[in-house]
Structure formats: C-alpha cells, structure tokens
Tab-separated table of C-alpha atoms (C1' of nucleotides) in Angstrom:
chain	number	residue	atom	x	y	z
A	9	UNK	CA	111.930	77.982	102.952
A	10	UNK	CA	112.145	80.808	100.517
A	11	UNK	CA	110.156	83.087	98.978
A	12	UNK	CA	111.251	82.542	95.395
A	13	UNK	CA	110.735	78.980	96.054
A	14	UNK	CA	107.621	79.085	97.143
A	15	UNK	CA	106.475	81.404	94.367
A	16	UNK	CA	108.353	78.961	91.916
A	17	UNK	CA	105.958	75.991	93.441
A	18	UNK	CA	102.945	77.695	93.165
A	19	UNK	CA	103.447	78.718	89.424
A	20	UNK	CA	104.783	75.453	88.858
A	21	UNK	CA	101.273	73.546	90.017
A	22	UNK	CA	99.273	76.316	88.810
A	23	UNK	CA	100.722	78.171	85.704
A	24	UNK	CA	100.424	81.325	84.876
A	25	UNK	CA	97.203	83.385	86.783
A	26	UNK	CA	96.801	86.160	84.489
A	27	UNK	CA	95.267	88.275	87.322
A	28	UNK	CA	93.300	90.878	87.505
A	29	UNK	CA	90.374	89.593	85.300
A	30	UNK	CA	89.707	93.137	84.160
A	31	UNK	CA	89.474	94.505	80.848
A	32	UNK	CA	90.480	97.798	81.622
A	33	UNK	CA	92.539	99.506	84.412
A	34	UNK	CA	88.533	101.440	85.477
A	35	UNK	CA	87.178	97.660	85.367
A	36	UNK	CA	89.696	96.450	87.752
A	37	UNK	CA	89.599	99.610	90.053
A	38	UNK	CA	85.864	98.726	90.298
A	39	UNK	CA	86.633	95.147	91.019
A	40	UNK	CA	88.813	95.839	93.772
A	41	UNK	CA	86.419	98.093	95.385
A	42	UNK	CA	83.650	95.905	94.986
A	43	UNK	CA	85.532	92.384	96.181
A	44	UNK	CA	86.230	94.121	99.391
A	45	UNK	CA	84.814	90.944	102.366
A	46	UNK	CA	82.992	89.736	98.929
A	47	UNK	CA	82.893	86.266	96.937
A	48	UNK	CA	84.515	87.360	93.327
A	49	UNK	CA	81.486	85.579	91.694
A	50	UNK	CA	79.222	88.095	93.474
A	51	UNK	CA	81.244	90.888	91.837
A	52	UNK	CA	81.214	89.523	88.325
A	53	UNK	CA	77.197	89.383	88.409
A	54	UNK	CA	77.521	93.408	89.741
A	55	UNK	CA	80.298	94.697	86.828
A	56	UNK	CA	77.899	92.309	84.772
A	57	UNK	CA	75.065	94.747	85.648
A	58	UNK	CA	76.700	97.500	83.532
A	59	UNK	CA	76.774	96.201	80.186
A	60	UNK	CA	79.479	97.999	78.593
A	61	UNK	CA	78.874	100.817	79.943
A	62	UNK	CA	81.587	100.820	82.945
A	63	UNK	CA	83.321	103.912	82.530
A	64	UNK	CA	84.028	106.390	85.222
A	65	UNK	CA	81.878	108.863	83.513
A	66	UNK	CA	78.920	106.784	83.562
A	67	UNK	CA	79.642	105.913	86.808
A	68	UNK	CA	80.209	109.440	88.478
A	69	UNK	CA	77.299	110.588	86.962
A	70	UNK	CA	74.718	107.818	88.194
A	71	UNK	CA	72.437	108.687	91.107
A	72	UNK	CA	72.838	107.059	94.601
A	73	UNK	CA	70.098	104.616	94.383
A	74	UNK	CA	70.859	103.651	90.955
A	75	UNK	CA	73.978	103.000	91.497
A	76	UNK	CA	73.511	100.810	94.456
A	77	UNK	CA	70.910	98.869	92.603
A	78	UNK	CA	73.570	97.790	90.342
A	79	UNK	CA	76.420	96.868	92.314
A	80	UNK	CA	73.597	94.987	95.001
A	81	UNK	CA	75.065	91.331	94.313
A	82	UNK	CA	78.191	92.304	95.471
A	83	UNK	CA	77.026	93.389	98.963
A	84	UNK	CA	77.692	96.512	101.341
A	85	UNK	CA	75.814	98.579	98.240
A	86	UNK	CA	75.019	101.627	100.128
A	87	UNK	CA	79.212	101.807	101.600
A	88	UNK	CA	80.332	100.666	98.216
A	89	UNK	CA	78.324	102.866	96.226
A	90	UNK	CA	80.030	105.756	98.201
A	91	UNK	CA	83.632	104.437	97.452
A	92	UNK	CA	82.927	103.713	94.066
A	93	UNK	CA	82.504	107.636	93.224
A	94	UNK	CA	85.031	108.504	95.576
A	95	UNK	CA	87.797	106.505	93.801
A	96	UNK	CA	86.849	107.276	90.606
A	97	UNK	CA	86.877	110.857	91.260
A	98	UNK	CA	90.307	110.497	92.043
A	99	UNK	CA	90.780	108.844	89.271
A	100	UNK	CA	89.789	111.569	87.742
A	101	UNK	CA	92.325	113.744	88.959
A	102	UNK	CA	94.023	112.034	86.177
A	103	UNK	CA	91.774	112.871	82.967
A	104	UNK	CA	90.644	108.767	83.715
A	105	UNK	CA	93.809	107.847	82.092
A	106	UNK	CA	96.114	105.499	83.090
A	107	UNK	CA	99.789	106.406	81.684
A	108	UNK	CA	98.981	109.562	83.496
A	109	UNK	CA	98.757	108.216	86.409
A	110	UNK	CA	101.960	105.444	85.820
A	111	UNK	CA	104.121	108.819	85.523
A	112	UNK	CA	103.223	109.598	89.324
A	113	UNK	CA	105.791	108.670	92.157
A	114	UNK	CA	104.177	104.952	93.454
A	115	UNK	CA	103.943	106.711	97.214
A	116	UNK	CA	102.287	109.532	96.025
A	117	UNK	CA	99.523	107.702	94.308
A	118	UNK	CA	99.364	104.596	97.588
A	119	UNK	CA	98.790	108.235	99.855
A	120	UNK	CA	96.120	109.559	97.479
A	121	UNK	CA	94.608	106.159	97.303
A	122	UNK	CA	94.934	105.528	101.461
A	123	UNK	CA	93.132	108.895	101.910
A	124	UNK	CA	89.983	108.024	99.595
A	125	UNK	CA	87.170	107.270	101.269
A	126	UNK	CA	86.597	103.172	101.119
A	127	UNK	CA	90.143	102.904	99.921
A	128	UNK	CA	91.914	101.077	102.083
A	129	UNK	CA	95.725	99.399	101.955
A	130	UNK	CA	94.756	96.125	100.377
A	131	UNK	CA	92.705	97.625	98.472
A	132	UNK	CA	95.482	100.489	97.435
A	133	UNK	CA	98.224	98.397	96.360
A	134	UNK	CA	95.541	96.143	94.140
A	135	UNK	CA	94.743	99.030	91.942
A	136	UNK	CA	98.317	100.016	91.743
A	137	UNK	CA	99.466	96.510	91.037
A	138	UNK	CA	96.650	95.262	88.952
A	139	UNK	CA	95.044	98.293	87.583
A	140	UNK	CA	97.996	100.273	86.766
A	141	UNK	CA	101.343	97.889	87.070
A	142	UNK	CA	103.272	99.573	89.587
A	143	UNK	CA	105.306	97.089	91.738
A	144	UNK	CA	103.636	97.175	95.045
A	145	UNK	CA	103.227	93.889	96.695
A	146	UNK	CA	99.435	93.052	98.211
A	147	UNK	CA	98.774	91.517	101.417
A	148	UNK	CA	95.420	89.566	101.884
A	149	UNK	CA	93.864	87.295	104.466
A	150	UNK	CA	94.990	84.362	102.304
A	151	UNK	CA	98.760	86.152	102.818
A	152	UNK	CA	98.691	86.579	106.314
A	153	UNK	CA	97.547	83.067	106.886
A	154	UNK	CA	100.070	81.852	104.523
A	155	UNK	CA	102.659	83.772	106.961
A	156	UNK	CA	101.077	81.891	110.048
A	157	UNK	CA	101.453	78.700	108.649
A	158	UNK	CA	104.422	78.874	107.398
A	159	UNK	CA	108.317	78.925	108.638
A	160	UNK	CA	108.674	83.002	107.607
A	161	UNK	CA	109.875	85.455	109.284
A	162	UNK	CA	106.897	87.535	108.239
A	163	UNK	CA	106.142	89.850	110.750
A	164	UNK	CA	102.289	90.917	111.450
A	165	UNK	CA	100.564	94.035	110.397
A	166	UNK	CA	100.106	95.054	106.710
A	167	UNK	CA	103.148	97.164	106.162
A	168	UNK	CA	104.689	94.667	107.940
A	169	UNK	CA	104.324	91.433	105.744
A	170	UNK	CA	104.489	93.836	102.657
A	171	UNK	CA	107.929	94.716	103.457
A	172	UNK	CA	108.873	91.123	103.993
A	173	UNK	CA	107.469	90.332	100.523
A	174	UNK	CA	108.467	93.273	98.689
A	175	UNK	CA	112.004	93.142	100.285
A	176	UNK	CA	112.620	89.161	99.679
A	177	UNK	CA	111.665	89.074	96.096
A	178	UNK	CA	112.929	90.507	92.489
A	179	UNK	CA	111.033	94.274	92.370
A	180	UNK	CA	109.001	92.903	89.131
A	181	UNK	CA	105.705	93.502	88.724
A	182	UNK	CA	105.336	90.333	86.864
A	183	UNK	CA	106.378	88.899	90.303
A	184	UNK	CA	104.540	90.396	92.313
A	185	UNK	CA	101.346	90.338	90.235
A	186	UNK	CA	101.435	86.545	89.627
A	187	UNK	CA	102.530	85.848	93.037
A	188	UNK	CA	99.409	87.228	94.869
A	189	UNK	CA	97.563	85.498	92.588
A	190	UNK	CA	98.720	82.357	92.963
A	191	UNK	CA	98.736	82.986	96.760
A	192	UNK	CA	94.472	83.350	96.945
A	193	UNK	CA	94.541	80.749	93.938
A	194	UNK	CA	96.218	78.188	96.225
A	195	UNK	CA	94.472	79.428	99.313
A	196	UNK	CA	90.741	78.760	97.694
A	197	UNK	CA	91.619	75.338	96.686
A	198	UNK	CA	93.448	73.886	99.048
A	199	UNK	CA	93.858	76.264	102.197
A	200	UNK	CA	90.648	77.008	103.815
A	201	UNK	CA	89.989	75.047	107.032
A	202	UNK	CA	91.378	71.985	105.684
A	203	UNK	CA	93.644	69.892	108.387
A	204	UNK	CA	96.750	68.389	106.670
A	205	UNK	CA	96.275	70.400	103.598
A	206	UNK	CA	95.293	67.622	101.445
A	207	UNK	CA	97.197	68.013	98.001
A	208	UNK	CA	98.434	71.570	99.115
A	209	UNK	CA	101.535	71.851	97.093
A	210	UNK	CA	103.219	73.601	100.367
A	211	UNK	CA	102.020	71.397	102.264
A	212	UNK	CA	105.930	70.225	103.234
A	213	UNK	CA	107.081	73.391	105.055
A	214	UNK	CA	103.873	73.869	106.751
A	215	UNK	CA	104.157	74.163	110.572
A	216	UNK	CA	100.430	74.030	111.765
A	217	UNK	CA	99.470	71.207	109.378
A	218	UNK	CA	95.895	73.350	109.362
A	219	UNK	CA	94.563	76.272	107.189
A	220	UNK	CA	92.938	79.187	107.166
B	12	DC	C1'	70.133	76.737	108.956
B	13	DG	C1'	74.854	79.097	109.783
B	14	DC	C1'	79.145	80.363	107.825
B	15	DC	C1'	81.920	83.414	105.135
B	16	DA	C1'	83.971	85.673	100.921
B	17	DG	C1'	90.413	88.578	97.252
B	18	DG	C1'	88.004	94.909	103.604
B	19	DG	C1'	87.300	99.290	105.462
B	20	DC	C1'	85.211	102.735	108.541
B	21	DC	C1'	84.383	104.337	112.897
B	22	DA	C1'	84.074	104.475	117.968
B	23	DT	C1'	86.324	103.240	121.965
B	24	DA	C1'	90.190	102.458	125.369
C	1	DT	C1'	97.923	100.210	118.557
C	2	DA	C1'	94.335	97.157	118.905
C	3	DT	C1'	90.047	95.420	119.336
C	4	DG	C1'	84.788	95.279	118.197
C	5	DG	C1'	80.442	96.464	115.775
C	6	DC	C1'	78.817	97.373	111.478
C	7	DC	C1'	77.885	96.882	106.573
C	8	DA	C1'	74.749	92.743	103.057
C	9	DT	C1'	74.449	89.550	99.061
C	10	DG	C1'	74.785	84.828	97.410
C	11	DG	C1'	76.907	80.119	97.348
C	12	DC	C1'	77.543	76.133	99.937
DNA sequence: CGCCAGGGCCATA
DNA sequence: TATGGCCATGGC
C-alpha cells in the first residue's frame, strides 16, 4: 500500500474536497483556531456570529468578554478568545496580508506560528496549508489513526507522520491540501468506531478491521 | 444520560 | 519524552 494510491482512492470515491471552507485566508485562520477538539458545525454557528465583519481589525479590537460571547458555540471561549488575538496579531506582523506572508521562508512562518500562544502544530501547518498555500502536510487524529490501521510505515509523533507524508508524496499543495481533506472526509463517514469499516473504501489494506 | 468533536497549554516525573 | 488534568458547547 501506497500513499499515492491511497490518496488516488479517496479522491476517486469522494471527488474533489475543496477544503478549507473559508472565504478568506483571516476566515480560515479563525477556523482553525476555533475547530481546535471542536465539531466544525459548532464553528460555523461562531464565524456565523460575526456577520461580515471578520476581519482581524475588528477582531483585535473587540473586548475580552465580547469576544468570547461570540465565538461561545464553538467551546473553550475564554482559551480561544486568547488565541484568537494572539494569532491575529501575528498576523499582523504582516500588514494582515497574505502574499506578504507567502514571500516568508515556510519554517520561519511554522516557528512564528509554533510560538503563538494557542497555536499549536496541527494547528500551524492548517493555516499555512489552507490559509496561505504553502506545502506543509497536516497531521490529525483522523491521520494518526489512519497510520494505526493501516500497513505504513508511519512512525508516531507529529513530526514524525508529517515527514512520512510529506516525504512519500509529490511536494504539491494541491496534494497535500486535498489529501487531508479527504483523510477527515473519509474518517467522519466511515472511520469512527465502526468494526469492519462498512463501505470504507480502504477498507482492503486495513490491518485492525476497526476504526478510530 | 454519556460520549466526543478537524487541539493545545501546563504541571509533573 | 510522555502522560494527565483542564478547558466547554452542541449534536447524537
């Protein structure tokens, strides 16, 4: 079993993912912050909160406790509310704009990122994937249980599987980007605590026969 | 009613 | 490095 093969079975059940459902690179930055241990559906109802008013200036400029009253749905408020300034702040180290911040060196921008408060490596390599198409590969709970189940020669940690991914596949963004996608895609409707992964399109190579 | 979702921080050993 | 407690809403 092979990477690209798998890849090319998942987009082959699924089609394209068109992941991140963002409008803007700010809307997914706030996305990724706010899905952290969070149903996606709770985080639509908190950038729904906003109106069309989700712009890092609005944001950084929003007291504490109004703030949190708008992101509430999507859980952890009072933590989140914290990251949410943090990150954008940083983002603001970049005039809020996102070509200036594709010109940066991709490890540069993951070590800013790793060092924000609330910002951690899944949550890194989304914004830089999804937010600002850099090619850097994310790892998720649905990933790492992919790994367990199976035949790959994976590894564990983070850094870890990311290699794996990142050093098994074409370095395209497009890759990478759809690939994740179809990897929590897959996991959500087929993977989760299922035995015998009923209608799992890879459920062939799977060792464990059980998900999640 | 309990479980858990597209994590991360912090303390502890 | 590797656990464990903590954060909190909403859907099922």
């Amino acid at each position: 079993m092979v990477l690209a093969q798998i890849y090319d079975t998942l987009f082959s059940r699924y089609g394209n993912p068109h992941w991140w459902p963002g409008e803007t690179p700010y809307e997914i930055i706030v996305g990724a912050v706010l899905t952290q241990n969070c149903a996606w559906r709770n985080v639509e109802k908190a950038i729904a909160n906003f109106g069309n008013n989700l712009t890092p200036e609005f944001v950084l400029c929003l007291d504490h406790a109004v703030l949190v009253d708008k992101i509430r749905p999507a859980g952890f408020f009072n933590q989140k509310a914290v990251y949410l300034k943090a990150v954008t702040a940083w983002f603001g180290k970049y005039g809020f704009d996102a070509d200036t911040v594709k010109r940066e060196p991709l490890g540069k921008l993951r070590a800013e990122l790793l060092s924000t408060k609330g910002v951690g490596r899944e949550t890194a390599d989304s914004i830089l994937l999804y937010a600002f198409g850099l090619p850097t590969f994310v790892i998720d709970a649905y990933t790492v249980r992919l790994c367990g189940r199976l035949p790959l020669e994976a590894g564990k940690g983070y850094d870890e599987i990311k290699a794996y991914f990142e050093s098994n596949l074409p370095k395209s963004v497009e890759v990478y980007n759809n690939f994740h996608a179809l990897i929590v895609i897959n996991g959500k409707e087929h993977c989760r605590k299922k035995p015998l992964c009923g209608g799992c399109p890879l459920a062939d190579g799977c060792e464990k026969r059980i998900c999640g």
